[in-house]
JSON list of C-alpha atoms in Angstrom, two decimals:
[
{"chain": "I", "resi": 3, "resn": "MET", "atom": "CA", "xyz": [-7.75, -40.42, 113.54]},
{"chain": "I", "resi": 4, "resn": "SER", "atom": "CA", "xyz": [-7.66, -43.73, 115.34]},
{"chain": "I", "resi": 5, "resn": "GLY", "atom": "CA", "xyz": [-8.76, -47.24, 114.73]},
{"chain": "I", "resi": 6, "resn": "VAL", "atom": "CA", "xyz": [-7.75, -50.87, 114.61]},
{"chain": "I", "resi": 7, "resn": "ASN", "atom": "CA", "xyz": [-4.70, -52.26, 112.87]},
{"chain": "I", "resi": 8, "resn": "TYR", "atom": "CA", "xyz": [-5.00, -56.01, 112.35]},
{"chain": "I", "resi": 9, "resn": "LEU", "atom": "CA", "xyz": [-1.21, -56.32, 112.05]},
{"chain": "I", "resi": 10, "resn": "ASP", "atom": "CA", "xyz": [-0.60, -54.81, 115.50]},
{"chain": "I", "resi": 11, "resn": "LYS", "atom": "CA", "xyz": [0.55, -57.30, 118.13]},
{"chain": "I", "resi": 12, "resn": "GLU", "atom": "CA", "xyz": [-1.71, -55.51, 120.65]},
{"chain": "I", "resi": 13, "resn": "PHE", "atom": "CA", "xyz": [-4.75, -55.92, 118.40]},
{"chain": "I", "resi": 14, "resn": "SER", "atom": "CA", "xyz": [-7.05, -57.59, 120.96]},
{"chain": "I", "resi": 15, "resn": "GLN", "atom": "CA", "xyz": [-6.03, -55.13, 123.68]},
{"chain": "I", "resi": 16, "resn": "HIS", "atom": "CA", "xyz": [-6.86, -52.11, 121.49]},
{"chain": "I", "resi": 17, "resn": "LEU", "atom": "CA", "xyz": [-10.28, -53.55, 120.66]},
{"chain": "I", "resi": 18, "resn": "ALA", "atom": "CA", "xyz": [-11.11, -53.69, 124.36]},
{"chain": "I", "resi": 19, "resn": "GLU", "atom": "CA", "xyz": [-10.14, -50.06, 125.07]},
{"chain": "I", "resi": 20, "resn": "PRO", "atom": "CA", "xyz": [-12.87, -47.39, 125.54]},
{"chain": "I", "resi": 21, "resn": "VAL", "atom": "CA", "xyz": [-13.08, -44.81, 122.74]},
{"chain": "I", "resi": 22, "resn": "ASP", "atom": "CA", "xyz": [-11.87, -41.98, 125.00]},
{"chain": "I", "resi": 23, "resn": "ALA", "atom": "CA", "xyz": [-8.83, -43.99, 126.05]},
{"chain": "I", "resi": 24, "resn": "VAL", "atom": "CA", "xyz": [-8.02, -44.76, 122.41]},
{"chain": "I", "resi": 25, "resn": "PHE", "atom": "CA", "xyz": [-7.89, -41.06, 121.51]},
{"chain": "I", "resi": 26, "resn": "ASP", "atom": "CA", "xyz": [-5.46, -40.40, 124.37]},
{"chain": "I", "resi": 27, "resn": "ASN", "atom": "CA", "xyz": [-3.20, -43.30, 123.41]},
{"chain": "I", "resi": 28, "resn": "GLU", "atom": "CA", "xyz": [-0.34, -41.96, 121.26]},
{"chain": "I", "resi": 29, "resn": "ASP", "atom": "CA", "xyz": [0.47, -45.49, 120.04]},
{"chain": "I", "resi": 30, "resn": "ILE", "atom": "CA", "xyz": [-2.82, -45.85, 118.16]},
{"chain": "I", "resi": 31, "resn": "SER", "atom": "CA", "xyz": [-4.26, -42.33, 117.88]},
{"chain": "I", "resi": 32, "resn": "ALA", "atom": "CA", "xyz": [-2.97, -39.44, 115.79]},
{"chain": "I", "resi": 33, "resn": "VAL", "atom": "CA", "xyz": [-4.73, -37.07, 118.20]},
{"chain": "I", "resi": 34, "resn": "GLY", "atom": "CA", "xyz": [-2.89, -38.49, 121.20]},
{"chain": "I", "resi": 35, "resn": "LEU", "atom": "CA", "xyz": [0.44, -38.50, 119.39]},
{"chain": "I", "resi": 36, "resn": "CYS", "atom": "CA", "xyz": [0.16, -34.89, 118.12]},
{"chain": "I", "resi": 37, "resn": "PHE", "atom": "CA", "xyz": [-0.92, -33.66, 121.54]},
{"chain": "I", "resi": 38, "resn": "LYS", "atom": "CA", "xyz": [2.06, -35.35, 123.20]},
{"chain": "I", "resi": 39, "resn": "ALA", "atom": "CA", "xyz": [4.52, -34.11, 120.55]},
{"chain": "I", "resi": 40, "resn": "PHE", "atom": "CA", "xyz": [3.41, -30.47, 120.81]},
{"chain": "I", "resi": 41, "resn": "ALA", "atom": "CA", "xyz": [3.21, -30.63, 124.62]},
{"chain": "I", "resi": 42, "resn": "GLU", "atom": "CA", "xyz": [6.83, -31.81, 124.79]},
{"chain": "I", "resi": 43, "resn": "HIS", "atom": "CA", "xyz": [8.48, -29.89, 121.92]},
{"chain": "I", "resi": 44, "resn": "GLY", "atom": "CA", "xyz": [6.12, -27.20, 120.70]},
{"chain": "I", "resi": 45, "resn": "THR", "atom": "CA", "xyz": [7.33, -25.95, 117.29]},
{"chain": "I", "resi": 46, "resn": "SER", "atom": "CA", "xyz": [11.04, -26.40, 118.03]},
{"chain": "I", "resi": 47, "resn": "THR", "atom": "CA", "xyz": [11.34, -29.43, 115.75]},
{"chain": "I", "resi": 48, "resn": "TRP", "atom": "CA", "xyz": [9.46, -27.89, 112.82]},
{"chain": "I", "resi": 49, "resn": "HIS", "atom": "CA", "xyz": [11.48, -27.53, 109.62]},
{"chain": "I", "resi": 50, "resn": "ARG", "atom": "CA", "xyz": [9.43, -24.46, 108.74]},
{"chain": "I", "resi": 51, "resn": "ARG", "atom": "CA", "xyz": [7.13, -22.79, 111.26]},
{"chain": "I", "resi": 52, "resn": "THR", "atom": "CA", "xyz": [4.32, -22.40, 108.74]},
{"chain": "I", "resi": 53, "resn": "VAL", "atom": "CA", "xyz": [0.72, -23.48, 108.41]},
{"chain": "I", "resi": 54, "resn": "GLU", "atom": "CA", "xyz": [1.71, -25.57, 105.38]},
{"chain": "I", "resi": 55, "resn": "TRP", "atom": "CA", "xyz": [4.26, -27.60, 107.36]},
{"chain": "I", "resi": 56, "resn": "PHE", "atom": "CA", "xyz": [1.75, -28.09, 110.19]},
{"chain": "I", "resi": 57, "resn": "LEU", "atom": "CA", "xyz": [-0.88, -29.33, 107.74]},
{"chain": "I", "resi": 58, "resn": "ILE", "atom": "CA", "xyz": [1.58, -31.79, 106.21]},
{"chain": "I", "resi": 59, "resn": "TYR", "atom": "CA", "xyz": [2.44, -33.00, 109.71]},
{"chain": "I", "resi": 60, "resn": "LEU", "atom": "CA", "xyz": [-1.24, -33.60, 110.50]},
{"chain": "I", "resi": 61, "resn": "LEU", "atom": "CA", "xyz": [-1.91, -35.14, 107.09]},
{"chain": "I", "resi": 62, "resn": "THR", "atom": "CA", "xyz": [0.92, -37.66, 107.38]},
{"chain": "I", "resi": 63, "resn": "GLU", "atom": "CA", "xyz": [0.03, -38.63, 110.96]},
{"chain": "I", "resi": 64, "resn": "LEU", "atom": "CA", "xyz": [-3.65, -39.03, 110.16]},
{"chain": "I", "resi": 65, "resn": "GLY", "atom": "CA", "xyz": [-2.83, -40.84, 106.93]},
{"chain": "I", "resi": 66, "resn": "ILE", "atom": "CA", "xyz": [-0.79, -43.62, 108.53]},
{"chain": "I", "resi": 67, "resn": "THR", "atom": "CA", "xyz": [-2.90, -44.08, 111.66]},
{"chain": "I", "resi": 68, "resn": "PRO", "atom": "CA", "xyz": [-3.47, -46.76, 112.83]},
{"chain": "I", "resi": 69, "resn": "HIS", "atom": "CA", "xyz": [-0.09, -48.44, 112.46]},
{"chain": "I", "resi": 70, "resn": "PRO", "atom": "CA", "xyz": [2.06, -50.75, 114.62]},
{"chain": "I", "resi": 71, "resn": "MET", "atom": "CA", "xyz": [5.48, -49.11, 114.25]},
{"chain": "I", "resi": 72, "resn": "ARG", "atom": "CA", "xyz": [5.71, -47.67, 117.75]},
{"chain": "I", "resi": 73, "resn": "GLN", "atom": "CA", "xyz": [4.86, -50.96, 119.49]},
{"chain": "I", "resi": 74, "resn": "GLY", "atom": "CA", "xyz": [6.67, -53.27, 117.14]},
{"chain": "I", "resi": 75, "resn": "TYR", "atom": "CA", "xyz": [5.56, -54.70, 113.84]},
{"chain": "I", "resi": 76, "resn": "ASN", "atom": "CA", "xyz": [4.27, -58.18, 114.36]},
{"chain": "I", "resi": 77, "resn": "ALA", "atom": "CA", "xyz": [1.76, -59.71, 111.95]},
{"chain": "I", "resi": 78, "resn": "PRO", "atom": "CA", "xyz": [-0.54, -62.32, 113.52]},
{"chain": "I", "resi": 79, "resn": "GLU", "atom": "CA", "xyz": [-0.81, -65.91, 112.39]},
{"chain": "I", "resi": 80, "resn": "LEU", "atom": "CA", "xyz": [-2.85, -66.20, 109.23]},
{"chain": "I", "resi": 81, "resn": "ASN", "atom": "CA", "xyz": [-5.54, -68.30, 110.89]},
{"chain": "I", "resi": 82, "resn": "SER", "atom": "CA", "xyz": [-5.97, -65.61, 113.55]},
{"chain": "I", "resi": 83, "resn": "ALA", "atom": "CA", "xyz": [-6.20, -62.90, 110.94]},
{"chain": "I", "resi": 84, "resn": "TYR", "atom": "CA", "xyz": [-8.79, -64.86, 108.98]},
{"chain": "I", "resi": 85, "resn": "SER", "atom": "CA", "xyz": [-10.95, -65.30, 112.07]},
{"chain": "I", "resi": 86, "resn": "ALA", "atom": "CA", "xyz": [-10.95, -61.52, 112.70]},
{"chain": "I", "resi": 87, "resn": "VAL", "atom": "CA", "xyz": [-11.11, -60.10, 109.19]},
{"chain": "I", "resi": 88, "resn": "ILE", "atom": "CA", "xyz": [-13.42, -61.12, 106.39]},
{"chain": "I", "resi": 89, "resn": "GLN", "atom": "CA", "xyz": [-12.30, -61.00, 102.79]},
{"chain": "I", "resi": 90, "resn": "ASP", "atom": "CA", "xyz": [-14.37, -57.93, 101.92]},
{"chain": "I", "resi": 91, "resn": "GLU", "atom": "CA", "xyz": [-12.83, -55.92, 104.75]},
{"chain": "I", "resi": 92, "resn": "LEU", "atom": "CA", "xyz": [-9.31, -56.88, 103.71]},
{"chain": "I", "resi": 93, "resn": "THR", "atom": "CA", "xyz": [-10.14, -55.75, 100.19]},
{"chain": "I", "resi": 94, "resn": "PHE", "atom": "CA", "xyz": [-11.48, -52.43, 101.49]},
{"chain": "I", "resi": 95, "resn": "VAL", "atom": "CA", "xyz": [-8.40, -51.80, 103.66]},
{"chain": "I", "resi": 96, "resn": "THR", "atom": "CA", "xyz": [-6.08, -52.56, 100.75]},
{"chain": "I", "resi": 97, "resn": "LEU", "atom": "CA", "xyz": [-7.93, -50.22, 98.39]},
{"chain": "I", "resi": 98, "resn": "ASN", "atom": "CA", "xyz": [-8.02, -47.51, 101.07]},
{"chain": "I", "resi": 99, "resn": "LEU", "atom": "CA", "xyz": [-4.25, -47.70, 101.55]},
{"chain": "I", "resi": 100, "resn": "LYS", "atom": "CA", "xyz": [-3.77, -47.49, 97.79]},
{"chain": "I", "resi": 101, "resn": "LEU", "atom": "CA", "xyz": [-5.88, -44.31, 97.68]},
{"chain": "I", "resi": 102, "resn": "LYS", "atom": "CA", "xyz": [-3.79, -42.81, 100.47]},
{"chain": "I", "resi": 103, "resn": "LEU", "atom": "CA", "xyz": [-0.62, -43.55, 98.51]},
{"chain": "I", "resi": 104, "resn": "THR", "atom": "CA", "xyz": [-2.05, -41.79, 95.47]},
{"chain": "I", "resi": 105, "resn": "LEU", "atom": "CA", "xyz": [-2.99, -38.75, 97.58]},
{"chain": "I", "resi": 106, "resn": "PHE", "atom": "CA", "xyz": [0.46, -38.52, 99.16]},
{"chain": "I", "resi": 107, "resn": "GLU", "atom": "CA", "xyz": [2.20, -38.90, 95.82]},
{"chain": "I", "resi": 108, "resn": "SER", "atom": "CA", "xyz": [0.23, -35.95, 94.46]},
{"chain": "I", "resi": 109, "resn": "THR", "atom": "CA", "xyz": [0.87, -33.90, 97.62]},
{"chain": "I", "resi": 110, "resn": "LEU", "atom": "CA", "xyz": [4.59, -34.68, 97.44]},
{"chain": "I", "resi": 111, "resn": "GLU", "atom": "CA", "xyz": [4.83, -33.22, 93.94]},
{"chain": "I", "resi": 112, "resn": "ASP", "atom": "CA", "xyz": [3.10, -30.03, 95.14]},
{"chain": "I", "resi": 113, "resn": "VAL", "atom": "CA", "xyz": [5.37, -29.72, 98.17]},
{"chain": "I", "resi": 114, "resn": "LYS", "atom": "CA", "xyz": [8.50, -30.17, 96.05]},
{"chain": "I", "resi": 115, "resn": "ARG", "atom": "CA", "xyz": [7.32, -27.36, 93.80]},
{"chain": "I", "resi": 116, "resn": "PHE", "atom": "CA", "xyz": [6.69, -25.11, 96.82]},
{"chain": "I", "resi": 117, "resn": "GLU", "atom": "CA", "xyz": [10.16, -25.87, 98.20]},
{"chain": "I", "resi": 118, "resn": "VAL", "atom": "CA", "xyz": [11.74, -24.82, 94.90]},
{"chain": "I", "resi": 119, "resn": "GLU", "atom": "CA", "xyz": [9.78, -21.56, 94.98]},
{"chain": "I", "resi": 120, "resn": "ASP", "atom": "CA", "xyz": [10.86, -20.88, 98.59]},
{"chain": "I", "resi": 121, "resn": "GLU", "atom": "CA", "xyz": [14.51, -21.46, 97.67]},
{"chain": "I", "resi": 122, "resn": "LYS", "atom": "CA", "xyz": [14.23, -19.08, 94.72]},
{"chain": "I", "resi": 123, "resn": "MET", "atom": "CA", "xyz": [12.77, -16.44, 97.04]},
{"chain": "I", "resi": 124, "resn": "GLY", "atom": "CA", "xyz": [15.55, -16.99, 99.56]},
{"chain": "I", "resi": 125, "resn": "LYS", "atom": "CA", "xyz": [13.28, -18.33, 102.31]},
{"chain": "I", "resi": 126, "resn": "ALA", "atom": "CA", "xyz": [15.53, -20.35, 104.59]},
{"chain": "I", "resi": 127, "resn": "PRO", "atom": "CA", "xyz": [13.99, -23.05, 106.83]},
{"chain": "I", "resi": 128, "resn": "ASP", "atom": "CA", "xyz": [13.45, -22.11, 110.48]},
{"chain": "I", "resi": 129, "resn": "ASN", "atom": "CA", "xyz": [15.13, -25.34, 111.57]},
{"chain": "I", "resi": 130, "resn": "PRO", "atom": "CA", "xyz": [17.47, -26.82, 108.93]},
{"chain": "I", "resi": 131, "resn": "GLU", "atom": "CA", "xyz": [17.92, -29.94, 111.08]},
{"chain": "I", "resi": 132, "resn": "GLY", "atom": "CA", "xyz": [14.20, -30.47, 111.45]},
{"chain": "I", "resi": 133, "resn": "GLU", "atom": "CA", "xyz": [12.21, -32.93, 109.39]},
{"chain": "I", "resi": 134, "resn": "SER", "atom": "CA", "xyz": [11.07, -31.32, 106.15]},
{"chain": "I", "resi": 135, "resn": "ALA", "atom": "CA", "xyz": [7.62, -31.71, 104.64]},
{"chain": "I", "resi": 136, "resn": "ILE", "atom": "CA", "xyz": [9.15, -33.75, 101.83]},
{"chain": "I", "resi": 137, "resn": "GLU", "atom": "CA", "xyz": [10.82, -36.12, 104.31]},
{"chain": "I", "resi": 138, "resn": "ARG", "atom": "CA", "xyz": [7.58, -36.53, 106.25]},
{"chain": "I", "resi": 139, "resn": "LEU", "atom": "CA", "xyz": [5.63, -37.38, 103.12]},
{"chain": "I", "resi": 140, "resn": "GLU", "atom": "CA", "xyz": [8.26, -39.87, 101.95]},
{"chain": "I", "resi": 141, "resn": "TRP", "atom": "CA", "xyz": [8.22, -41.48, 105.42]},
{"chain": "I", "resi": 142, "resn": "ALA", "atom": "CA", "xyz": [4.42, -41.69, 105.43]},
{"chain": "I", "resi": 143, "resn": "MET", "atom": "CA", "xyz": [4.39, -43.17, 101.91]},
{"chain": "I", "resi": 144, "resn": "ALA", "atom": "CA", "xyz": [6.94, -45.83, 102.87]},
{"chain": "I", "resi": 145, "resn": "THR", "atom": "CA", "xyz": [4.89, -46.72, 105.96]},
{"chain": "I", "resi": 146, "resn": "ILE", "atom": "CA", "xyz": [1.65, -47.00, 104.02]},
{"chain": "I", "resi": 147, "resn": "LYS", "atom": "CA", "xyz": [3.36, -48.99, 101.26]},
{"chain": "I", "resi": 148, "resn": "SER", "atom": "CA", "xyz": [4.63, -51.46, 103.86]},
{"chain": "I", "resi": 149, "resn": "ASP", "atom": "CA", "xyz": [1.13, -51.89, 105.32]},
{"chain": "I", "resi": 150, "resn": "TYR", "atom": "CA", "xyz": [-0.34, -52.17, 101.81]},
{"chain": "I", "resi": 151, "resn": "ASP", "atom": "CA", "xyz": [2.08, -54.98, 100.90]},
{"chain": "I", "resi": 152, "resn": "CYS", "atom": "CA", "xyz": [1.22, -56.88, 104.10]},
{"chain": "I", "resi": 153, "resn": "PHE", "atom": "CA", "xyz": [-2.53, -56.59, 103.62]},
{"chain": "I", "resi": 154, "resn": "GLU", "atom": "CA", "xyz": [-2.23, -57.48, 99.95]},
{"chain": "I", "resi": 155, "resn": "ARG", "atom": "CA", "xyz": [-0.32, -60.66, 100.85]},
{"chain": "I", "resi": 156, "resn": "LEU", "atom": "CA", "xyz": [-2.94, -61.49, 103.50]},
{"chain": "I", "resi": 157, "resn": "LEU", "atom": "CA", "xyz": [-5.67, -61.01, 100.92]},
{"chain": "I", "resi": 158, "resn": "VAL", "atom": "CA", "xyz": [-3.93, -63.29, 98.41]},
{"chain": "I", "resi": 159, "resn": "ASP", "atom": "CA", "xyz": [-3.29, -65.93, 101.09]},
{"chain": "I", "resi": 160, "resn": "LEU", "atom": "CA", "xyz": [-6.89, -65.69, 102.29]},
{"chain": "I", "resi": 161, "resn": "LYS", "atom": "CA", "xyz": [-8.25, -66.22, 98.78]},
{"chain": "I", "resi": 162, "resn": "GLN", "atom": "CA", "xyz": [-5.96, -69.20, 98.28]},
{"chain": "I", "resi": 163, "resn": "SER", "atom": "CA", "xyz": [-7.02, -70.67, 101.62]},
{"chain": "I", "resi": 164, "resn": "LEU", "atom": "CA", "xyz": [-10.69, -70.18, 100.85]},
{"chain": "I", "resi": 165, "resn": "ASP", "atom": "CA", "xyz": [-10.18, -71.82, 97.47]},
{"chain": "I", "resi": 166, "resn": "ALA", "atom": "CA", "xyz": [-8.41, -74.73, 99.17]},
{"chain": "I", "resi": 167, "resn": "VAL", "atom": "CA", "xyz": [-11.23, -75.10, 101.70]},
{"chain": "I", "resi": 168, "resn": "SER", "atom": "CA", "xyz": [-13.80, -74.97, 98.91]},
{"chain": "I", "resi": 169, "resn": "THR", "atom": "CA", "xyz": [-11.92, -77.61, 96.92]},
{"chain": "I", "resi": 170, "resn": "SER", "atom": "CA", "xyz": [-11.59, -79.80, 100.01]},
{"chain": "I", "resi": 171, "resn": "LYS", "atom": "CA", "xyz": [-15.33, -79.59, 100.67]},
{"chain": "I", "resi": 172, "resn": "MET", "atom": "CA", "xyz": [-16.08, -80.52, 97.07]},
{"chain": "I", "resi": 173, "resn": "LEU", "atom": "CA", "xyz": [-13.78, -83.54, 97.27]},
{"chain": "I", "resi": 174, "resn": "LYS", "atom": "CA", "xyz": [-15.40, -84.62, 100.55]},
{"chain": "I", "resi": 175, "resn": "LYS", "atom": "CA", "xyz": [-18.85, -84.35, 98.98]},
{"chain": "I", "resi": 176, "resn": "LYS", "atom": "CA", "xyz": [-17.71, -86.47, 96.03]},
{"chain": "I", "resi": 177, "resn": "GLU", "atom": "CA", "xyz": [-16.23, -89.05, 98.39]},
{"chain": "I", "resi": 178, "resn": "THR", "atom": "CA", "xyz": [-19.45, -89.05, 100.41]},
{"chain": "I", "resi": 179, "resn": "ARG", "atom": "CA", "xyz": [-21.50, -89.56, 97.23]},
{"chain": "I", "resi": 180, "resn": "LYS", "atom": "CA", "xyz": [-19.23, -92.42, 96.17]},
{"chain": "I", "resi": 181, "resn": "SER", "atom": "CA", "xyz": [-19.46, -93.97, 99.61]},
{"chain": "I", "resi": 182, "resn": "ASN", "atom": "CA", "xyz": [-23.26, -93.62, 99.64]},
{"chain": "I", "resi": 183, "resn": "SER", "atom": "CA", "xyz": [-23.47, -95.14, 96.14]},
{"chain": "I", "resi": 184, "resn": "LYS", "atom": "CA", "xyz": [-21.40, -98.14, 97.23]},
{"chain": "I", "resi": 185, "resn": "GLU", "atom": "CA", "xyz": [-23.54, -98.63, 100.33]},
{"chain": "I", "resi": 186, "resn": "ALA", "atom": "CA", "xyz": [-26.68, -98.43, 98.22]},
{"chain": "I", "resi": 187, "resn": "LEU", "atom": "CA", "xyz": [-25.23, -101.04, 95.85]},
{"chain": "I", "resi": 188, "resn": "TYR", "atom": "CA", "xyz": [-24.34, -103.37, 98.73]},
{"chain": "I", "resi": 189, "resn": "ILE", "atom": "CA", "xyz": [-27.82, -102.99, 100.20]},
{"chain": "I", "resi": 190, "resn": "ARG", "atom": "CA", "xyz": [-29.41, -103.77, 96.85]},
{"chain": "I", "resi": 191, "resn": "GLU", "atom": "CA", "xyz": [-27.20, -106.81, 96.39]},
{"chain": "I", "resi": 192, "resn": "ASP", "atom": "CA", "xyz": [-28.13, -108.03, 99.88]},
{"chain": "I", "resi": 193, "resn": "ALA", "atom": "CA", "xyz": [-31.78, -107.44, 99.11]},
{"chain": "I", "resi": 194, "resn": "ASP", "atom": "CA", "xyz": [-31.50, -109.36, 95.83]},
{"chain": "I", "resi": 195, "resn": "ILE", "atom": "CA", "xyz": [-29.87, -112.28, 97.62]},
{"chain": "I", "resi": 196, "resn": "ALA", "atom": "CA", "xyz": [-32.58, -112.27, 100.27]},
{"chain": "I", "resi": 197, "resn": "ILE", "atom": "CA", "xyz": [-35.41, -112.13, 97.74]},
{"chain": "I", "resi": 198, "resn": "PHE", "atom": "CA", "xyz": [-33.87, -114.37, 95.12]},
{"chain": "I", "resi": 199, "resn": "PRO", "atom": "CA", "xyz": [-31.76, -116.90, 97.01]},
{"chain": "I", "resi": 200, "resn": "ALA", "atom": "CA", "xyz": [-29.37, -118.96, 94.95]},
{"chain": "I", "resi": 201, "resn": "LEU", "atom": "CA", "xyz": [-31.02, -121.99, 93.41]},
{"chain": "I", "resi": 202, "resn": "PRO", "atom": "CA", "xyz": [-29.67, -125.35, 94.58]},
{"chain": "I", "resi": 203, "resn": "ASN", "atom": "CA", "xyz": [-27.53, -127.21, 92.14]},
{"chain": "I", "resi": 204, "resn": "PRO", "atom": "CA", "xyz": [-29.43, -130.08, 90.41]}
]
């Protein structure tokens, strides 16, 4: 229901917040956001005043939290991201977002089928101007897809950077070995000269 988004420009600030404060913060907590929305509008903005619509609302809010859209989307510098997130965690986040997309895609198909059934039965929406369950799911899917693309690019860049660092270390080791070999050769030559000085010309 809340958590840390590494692409949020307030990332370090959120990490420092107490858990209770995080839950009350509508920018990073689905609990805080839902509480504020219902306190201000109640059910007046609901497309259909049904349990199903309410569940879709909660599902979409929980599914995309945490996200940086309300405070501005601002990915950190790659070096900063690498210092905060290890490769395994990036992989986990990416896979988790992919699973959420799959879940929402399945839910969207079900909701579309329910909407068709409601129309056949003549059930008009309580608020035609309100956001429908289909629109909420499509919005949530687009949000998650955007985050997924960003984390996937970070993961690819991280792997490339790690490969570059690994290659650089290998080259340095080879250069060090070459340098050590040359020094050893020079030392041996000096030792040979000292032990076997050049004979004088007859």
